[in-house]
């Protein structure tokens, strides 16, 4: 970030940390509802059955992989947009 | 983002500078989250037969991200045209009003 003094930088970073925590919690709860929704629809038993457990772990794994890949494309896209700003201005 | 700077405001206070940096981060985070939600929804089917991304899903994500950016650019362009057409006299009311 341009033009922040060391003290401002520190304040900024502490806020970012709080924000990251919040982001993480948001991601967690999103993942829980998504994978629950995708994997669990049999309520003839009380605890997760093998199929459901497997599905949940594949769901999380795939989410991570997809997230990683999207993050790469996102960074490239950002870099590209910085290099050539939108028309006008 | 540099496009919000440069309005020749006499030195912003610390709080303002931090708030601006924060707003910029929020913008980027928000954009990333939107992209992620959109492309995961479109590219990854809900049957989790395997944990790895398969080739089709990976390519779909790549293309989805590229198109997402394209749409973003396109809409930004259209809105600017709209704004220009509407208020040729009206002083620079850009969207994202900062």
PDB file of C-alpha atoms in Angstrom:
ATOM      1  CA  UNK A   1       0.000   0.000   0.000  1.00  0.00           C
ATOM      2  CA  UNK A   2       1.405   3.274  -1.017  1.00  0.00           C
ATOM      3  CA  UNK A   3       2.255   6.077   1.330  1.00  0.00           C
ATOM      4  CA  UNK A   4       1.460   4.689   4.742  1.00  0.00           C
ATOM      5  CA  UNK A   5       3.830   5.417   7.591  1.00  0.00           C
ATOM      6  CA  UNK A   6       5.117   2.556   9.718  1.00  0.00           C
ATOM      7  CA  UNK A   7       2.517   3.225  12.409  1.00  0.00           C
ATOM      8  CA  UNK A   8      -0.294   3.381   9.879  1.00  0.00           C
ATOM      9  CA  UNK A   9       1.006   0.216   8.288  1.00  0.00           C
ATOM     10  CA  UNK A  10       0.828  -1.520  11.636  1.00  0.00           C
ATOM     11  CA  UNK A  11      -2.712  -0.376  12.266  1.00  0.00           C
ATOM     12  CA  UNK A  12      -3.678  -1.458   8.765  1.00  0.00           C
ATOM     13  CA  UNK A  13      -2.158  -4.880   9.248  1.00  0.00           C
ATOM     14  CA  UNK A  14      -3.913  -5.475  12.542  1.00  0.00           C
ATOM     15  CA  UNK A  15      -7.217  -4.638  10.893  1.00  0.00           C
ATOM     16  CA  UNK A  16      -6.395  -6.971   8.030  1.00  0.00           C
ATOM     17  CA  UNK A  17      -5.727  -9.763  10.493  1.00  0.00           C
ATOM     18  CA  UNK A  18      -9.134  -9.320  12.059  1.00  0.00           C
ATOM     19  CA  UNK A  19     -10.650  -9.258   8.635  1.00  0.00           C
ATOM     20  CA  UNK A  20      -8.840 -12.419   7.625  1.00  0.00           C
ATOM     21  CA  UNK A  21     -10.223 -14.175  10.664  1.00  0.00           C
ATOM     22  CA  UNK A  22     -13.692 -13.082   9.663  1.00  0.00           C
ATOM     23  CA  UNK A  23     -13.116 -14.179   6.073  1.00  0.00           C
ATOM     24  CA  UNK A  24     -11.971 -17.550   7.300  1.00  0.00           C
ATOM     25  CA  UNK A  25     -15.041 -18.016   9.467  1.00  0.00           C
ATOM     26  CA  UNK A  26     -17.204 -17.021   6.535  1.00  0.00           C
ATOM     27  CA  UNK A  27     -15.468 -19.529   4.286  1.00  0.00           C
ATOM     28  CA  UNK A  28     -15.868 -22.222   6.925  1.00  0.00           C
ATOM     29  CA  UNK A  29     -19.567 -21.686   7.306  1.00  0.00           C
ATOM     30  CA  UNK A  30     -20.043 -21.502   3.553  1.00  0.00           C
ATOM     31  CA  UNK A  31     -18.166 -24.762   3.119  1.00  0.00           C
ATOM     32  CA  UNK A  32     -20.195 -26.455   5.832  1.00  0.00           C
ATOM     33  CA  UNK A  33     -23.514 -25.553   4.270  1.00  0.00           C
ATOM     34  CA  UNK A  34     -22.317 -26.327   0.765  1.00  0.00           C
ATOM     35  CA  UNK A  35     -20.914 -29.761   1.550  1.00  0.00           C
ATOM     36  CA  UNK A  36     -23.749 -30.638   3.886  1.00  0.00           C
ATOM     37  CA  UNK A  37     -26.188 -29.753   1.188  1.00  0.00           C
ATOM     38  CA  UNK A  38     -24.309 -31.738  -1.447  1.00  0.00           C
ATOM     39  CA  UNK A  39     -23.506 -34.812   0.606  1.00  0.00           C
ATOM     40  CA  UNK A  40     -26.052 -35.408   3.305  1.00  0.00           C
ATOM     41  CA  UNK A  41     -29.605 -36.332   2.461  1.00  0.00           C
ATOM     42  CA  UNK A  42     -30.189 -39.615   4.170  1.00  0.00           C
ATOM     43  CA  UNK A  43     -31.710 -39.283   7.603  1.00  0.00           C
ATOM     44  CA  UNK A  44     -32.277 -42.912   8.413  1.00  0.00           C
ATOM     45  CA  UNK A  45     -29.202 -42.866  10.634  1.00  0.00           C
ATOM     46  CA  UNK A  46     -28.045 -40.517  13.341  1.00  0.00           C
ATOM     47  CA  UNK A  47     -24.369 -40.220  12.506  1.00  0.00           C
ATOM     48  CA  UNK A  48     -22.709 -39.728   9.151  1.00  0.00           C
ATOM     49  CA  UNK A  49     -22.449 -42.888   7.156  1.00  0.00           C
ATOM     50  CA  UNK A  50     -19.328 -43.824   5.244  1.00  0.00           C
ATOM     51  CA  UNK A  51     -20.590 -42.513   1.941  1.00  0.00           C
ATOM     52  CA  UNK A  52     -21.399 -39.149   3.477  1.00  0.00           C
ATOM     53  CA  UNK A  53     -18.070 -38.850   5.254  1.00  0.00           C
ATOM     54  CA  UNK A  54     -16.245 -39.657   2.040  1.00  0.00           C
ATOM     55  CA  UNK A  55     -18.321 -37.186   0.103  1.00  0.00           C
ATOM     56  CA  UNK A  56     -17.630 -34.450   2.633  1.00  0.00           C
ATOM     57  CA  UNK A  57     -13.889 -34.963   2.500  1.00  0.00           C
ATOM     58  CA  UNK A  58     -13.909 -35.000  -1.298  1.00  0.00           C
ATOM     59  CA  UNK A  59     -16.090 -31.909  -1.245  1.00  0.00           C
ATOM     60  CA  UNK A  60     -13.605 -30.033   0.934  1.00  0.00           C
ATOM     61  CA  UNK A  61     -10.636 -31.250  -1.064  1.00  0.00           C
ATOM     62  CA  UNK A  62     -12.185 -30.215  -4.315  1.00  0.00           C
ATOM     63  CA  UNK A  63     -13.196 -26.878  -2.919  1.00  0.00           C
ATOM     64  CA  UNK A  64      -9.612 -26.224  -1.886  1.00  0.00           C
ATOM     65  CA  UNK A  65      -8.303 -27.244  -5.302  1.00  0.00           C
ATOM     66  CA  UNK A  66     -10.834 -25.086  -7.083  1.00  0.00           C
ATOM     67  CA  UNK A  67     -10.161 -22.203  -4.763  1.00  0.00           C
ATOM     68  CA  UNK A  68      -6.441 -22.464  -5.453  1.00  0.00           C
ATOM     69  CA  UNK A  69      -6.972 -22.455  -9.179  1.00  0.00           C
ATOM     70  CA  UNK A  70      -9.393 -19.540  -9.092  1.00  0.00           C
ATOM     71  CA  UNK A  71      -6.982 -17.613  -6.935  1.00  0.00           C
ATOM     72  CA  UNK A  72      -4.253 -18.069  -9.555  1.00  0.00           C
ATOM     73  CA  UNK A  73      -6.514 -16.854 -12.360  1.00  0.00           C
ATOM     74  CA  UNK A  74      -7.680 -13.998 -10.154  1.00  0.00           C
ATOM     75  CA  UNK A  75      -4.149 -12.805  -9.516  1.00  0.00           C
ATOM     76  CA  UNK A  76      -3.365 -12.928 -13.215  1.00  0.00           C
ATOM     77  CA  UNK A  77      -6.537 -11.020 -13.974  1.00  0.00           C
ATOM     78  CA  UNK A  78      -5.714  -8.386 -11.393  1.00  0.00           C
ATOM     79  CA  UNK A  79      -2.220  -7.939 -12.747  1.00  0.00           C
ATOM     80  CA  UNK A  80      -3.596  -7.590 -16.230  1.00  0.00           C
ATOM     81  CA  UNK A  81      -6.153  -5.006 -15.182  1.00  0.00           C
ATOM     82  CA  UNK A  82      -3.471  -2.993 -13.425  1.00  0.00           C
ATOM     83  CA  UNK A  83      -1.390  -3.048 -16.582  1.00  0.00           C
ATOM     84  CA  UNK A  84      -4.215  -1.817 -18.775  1.00  0.00           C
ATOM     85  CA  UNK A  85      -6.874   0.081 -16.862  1.00  0.00           C
ATOM     86  CA  UNK A  86     -10.457   0.126 -18.149  1.00  0.00           C
ATOM     87  CA  UNK A  87     -11.128   2.423 -21.098  1.00  0.00           C
ATOM     88  CA  UNK A  88     -11.848   6.024 -20.252  1.00  0.00           C
ATOM     89  CA  UNK A  89     -10.196   7.945 -17.448  1.00  0.00           C
TER      90      UNK A  89
ATOM     91  CA  UNK B   1      -6.564   1.588  -6.362  1.00  0.00           C
ATOM     92  CA  UNK B   2      -4.848   4.433  -8.071  1.00  0.00           C
ATOM     93  CA  UNK B   3      -7.968   5.408  -9.977  1.00  0.00           C
ATOM     94  CA  UNK B   4      -9.490   6.706  -6.769  1.00  0.00           C
ATOM     95  CA  UNK B   5      -6.470   8.761  -5.857  1.00  0.00           C
ATOM     96  CA  UNK B   6      -5.252  11.968  -7.301  1.00  0.00           C
ATOM     97  CA  UNK B   7      -8.098  14.297  -6.520  1.00  0.00           C
ATOM     98  CA  UNK B   8      -5.634  16.724  -5.051  1.00  0.00           C
ATOM     99  CA  UNK B   9      -7.072  16.480  -1.568  1.00  0.00           C
ATOM    100  CA  UNK B  10      -4.851  18.252   0.963  1.00  0.00           C
ATOM    101  CA  UNK B  11      -3.081  15.508   2.949  1.00  0.00           C
ATOM    102  CA  UNK B  12      -5.609  12.966   4.172  1.00  0.00           C
ATOM    103  CA  UNK B  13      -5.447  12.110   7.865  1.00  0.00           C
ATOM    104  CA  UNK B  14      -4.068   8.806   9.085  1.00  0.00           C
ATOM    105  CA  UNK B  15      -7.537   7.461   9.674  1.00  0.00           C
ATOM    106  CA  UNK B  16      -8.575   8.374   6.166  1.00  0.00           C
ATOM    107  CA  UNK B  17      -5.532   6.790   4.619  1.00  0.00           C
ATOM    108  CA  UNK B  18      -6.058   3.571   6.533  1.00  0.00           C
ATOM    109  CA  UNK B  19      -9.742   3.562   5.687  1.00  0.00           C
ATOM    110  CA  UNK B  20      -8.903   3.992   2.011  1.00  0.00           C
ATOM    111  CA  UNK B  21      -6.417   1.124   2.078  1.00  0.00           C
ATOM    112  CA  UNK B  22      -9.011  -0.974   3.856  1.00  0.00           C
ATOM    113  CA  UNK B  23     -11.707  -0.121   1.339  1.00  0.00           C
ATOM    114  CA  UNK B  24      -9.371  -1.159  -1.442  1.00  0.00           C
ATOM    115  CA  UNK B  25      -8.739  -4.498   0.217  1.00  0.00           C
ATOM    116  CA  UNK B  26     -12.475  -4.961   0.724  1.00  0.00           C
ATOM    117  CA  UNK B  27     -13.078  -4.336  -2.939  1.00  0.00           C
ATOM    118  CA  UNK B  28     -10.537  -6.936  -3.999  1.00  0.00           C
ATOM    119  CA  UNK B  29     -11.711  -9.486  -1.437  1.00  0.00           C
ATOM    120  CA  UNK B  30     -15.291  -8.983  -2.465  1.00  0.00           C
ATOM    121  CA  UNK B  31     -14.447  -9.402  -6.115  1.00  0.00           C
ATOM    122  CA  UNK B  32     -12.547 -12.590  -5.391  1.00  0.00           C
ATOM    123  CA  UNK B  33     -15.402 -14.015  -3.355  1.00  0.00           C
ATOM    124  CA  UNK B  34     -17.895 -13.241  -6.080  1.00  0.00           C
ATOM    125  CA  UNK B  35     -15.690 -14.844  -8.700  1.00  0.00           C
ATOM    126  CA  UNK B  36     -15.158 -17.895  -6.585  1.00  0.00           C
ATOM    127  CA  UNK B  37     -18.821 -18.382  -5.790  1.00  0.00           C
ATOM    128  CA  UNK B  38     -19.869 -17.871  -9.383  1.00  0.00           C
ATOM    129  CA  UNK B  39     -17.336 -20.187 -10.980  1.00  0.00           C
ATOM    130  CA  UNK B  40     -17.501 -22.935  -8.391  1.00  0.00           C
ATOM    131  CA  UNK B  41     -21.232 -23.002  -8.801  1.00  0.00           C
ATOM    132  CA  UNK B  42     -20.990 -23.182 -12.574  1.00  0.00           C
ATOM    133  CA  UNK B  43     -18.045 -25.542 -12.923  1.00  0.00           C
ATOM    134  CA  UNK B  44     -18.127 -28.026 -10.070  1.00  0.00           C
ATOM    135  CA  UNK B  45     -20.974 -30.496 -10.037  1.00  0.00           C
ATOM    136  CA  UNK B  46     -22.407 -31.502  -6.717  1.00  0.00           C
ATOM    137  CA  UNK B  47     -21.570 -35.161  -6.955  1.00  0.00           C
ATOM    138  CA  UNK B  48     -18.279 -35.481  -5.225  1.00  0.00           C
ATOM    139  CA  UNK B  49     -17.034 -38.714  -6.742  1.00  0.00           C
ATOM    140  CA  UNK B  50     -13.438 -37.570  -6.548  1.00  0.00           C
ATOM    141  CA  UNK B  51     -11.564 -35.003  -4.518  1.00  0.00           C
ATOM    142  CA  UNK B  52      -9.324 -33.730  -7.282  1.00  0.00           C
ATOM    143  CA  UNK B  53     -10.343 -31.227  -9.854  1.00  0.00           C
ATOM    144  CA  UNK B  54     -10.706 -33.094 -13.096  1.00  0.00           C
ATOM    145  CA  UNK B  55      -9.524 -31.674 -16.356  1.00  0.00           C
ATOM    146  CA  UNK B  56     -12.898 -30.408 -17.447  1.00  0.00           C
ATOM    147  CA  UNK B  57     -13.538 -28.649 -14.173  1.00  0.00           C
ATOM    148  CA  UNK B  58     -10.130 -27.008 -14.212  1.00  0.00           C
ATOM    149  CA  UNK B  59     -10.528 -25.717 -17.731  1.00  0.00           C
ATOM    150  CA  UNK B  60     -14.039 -24.566 -16.931  1.00  0.00           C
ATOM    151  CA  UNK B  61     -12.710 -22.542 -13.998  1.00  0.00           C
ATOM    152  CA  UNK B  62     -10.017 -20.950 -16.169  1.00  0.00           C
ATOM    153  CA  UNK B  63     -12.530 -19.921 -18.786  1.00  0.00           C
ATOM    154  CA  UNK B  64     -15.107 -18.867 -16.232  1.00  0.00           C
ATOM    155  CA  UNK B  65     -12.588 -16.547 -14.558  1.00  0.00           C
ATOM    156  CA  UNK B  66     -11.562 -15.055 -17.896  1.00  0.00           C
ATOM    157  CA  UNK B  67     -15.177 -14.431 -18.832  1.00  0.00           C
ATOM    158  CA  UNK B  68     -15.946 -12.999 -15.431  1.00  0.00           C
ATOM    159  CA  UNK B  69     -13.229 -10.416 -15.986  1.00  0.00           C
ATOM    160  CA  UNK B  70     -14.489  -9.751 -19.486  1.00  0.00           C
ATOM    161  CA  UNK B  71     -17.985  -9.122 -18.201  1.00  0.00           C
ATOM    162  CA  UNK B  72     -16.589  -6.823 -15.564  1.00  0.00           C
ATOM    163  CA  UNK B  73     -14.725  -4.806 -18.191  1.00  0.00           C
ATOM    164  CA  UNK B  74     -17.687  -4.777 -20.522  1.00  0.00           C
ATOM    165  CA  UNK B  75     -20.088  -3.523 -17.893  1.00  0.00           C
ATOM    166  CA  UNK B  76     -17.661  -0.901 -16.703  1.00  0.00           C
ATOM    167  CA  UNK B  77     -17.397   0.274 -20.301  1.00  0.00           C
ATOM    168  CA  UNK B  78     -21.160   0.326 -20.796  1.00  0.00           C
ATOM    169  CA  UNK B  79     -21.774   2.226 -17.595  1.00  0.00           C
ATOM    170  CA  UNK B  80     -19.211   4.797 -18.587  1.00  0.00           C
ATOM    171  CA  UNK B  81     -20.821   5.240 -21.984  1.00  0.00           C
ATOM    172  CA  UNK B  82     -24.167   5.594 -20.283  1.00  0.00           C
ATOM    173  CA  UNK B  83     -22.832   8.194 -17.910  1.00  0.00           C
ATOM    174  CA  UNK B  84     -21.225  10.128 -20.745  1.00  0.00           C
ATOM    175  CA  UNK B  85     -24.374  10.022 -22.850  1.00  0.00           C
ATOM    176  CA  UNK B  86     -26.562  11.124 -19.959  1.00  0.00           C
ATOM    177  CA  UNK B  87     -24.608  13.930 -18.430  1.00  0.00           C
ATOM    178  CA  UNK B  88     -22.157  15.374 -20.890  1.00  0.00           C
ATOM    179  CA  UNK B  89     -22.331  18.471 -18.684  1.00  0.00           C
ATOM    180  CA  UNK B  90     -22.588  16.706 -15.324  1.00  0.00           C
ATOM    181  CA  UNK B  91     -19.246  16.685 -13.554  1.00  0.00           C
ATOM    182  CA  UNK B  92     -17.587  13.239 -13.332  1.00  0.00           C
ATOM    183  CA  UNK B  93     -20.043  11.205 -11.284  1.00  0.00           C
ATOM    184  CA  UNK B  94     -18.206   7.937 -11.726  1.00  0.00           C
ATOM    185  CA  UNK B  95     -19.579   4.797 -10.175  1.00  0.00           C
ATOM    186  CA  UNK B  96     -17.833   3.507  -7.090  1.00  0.00           C
ATOM    187  CA  UNK B  97     -18.274   7.020  -5.744  1.00  0.00           C
ATOM    188  CA  UNK B  98     -15.421   7.771  -3.389  1.00  0.00           C
TER     189      UNK B  98
END
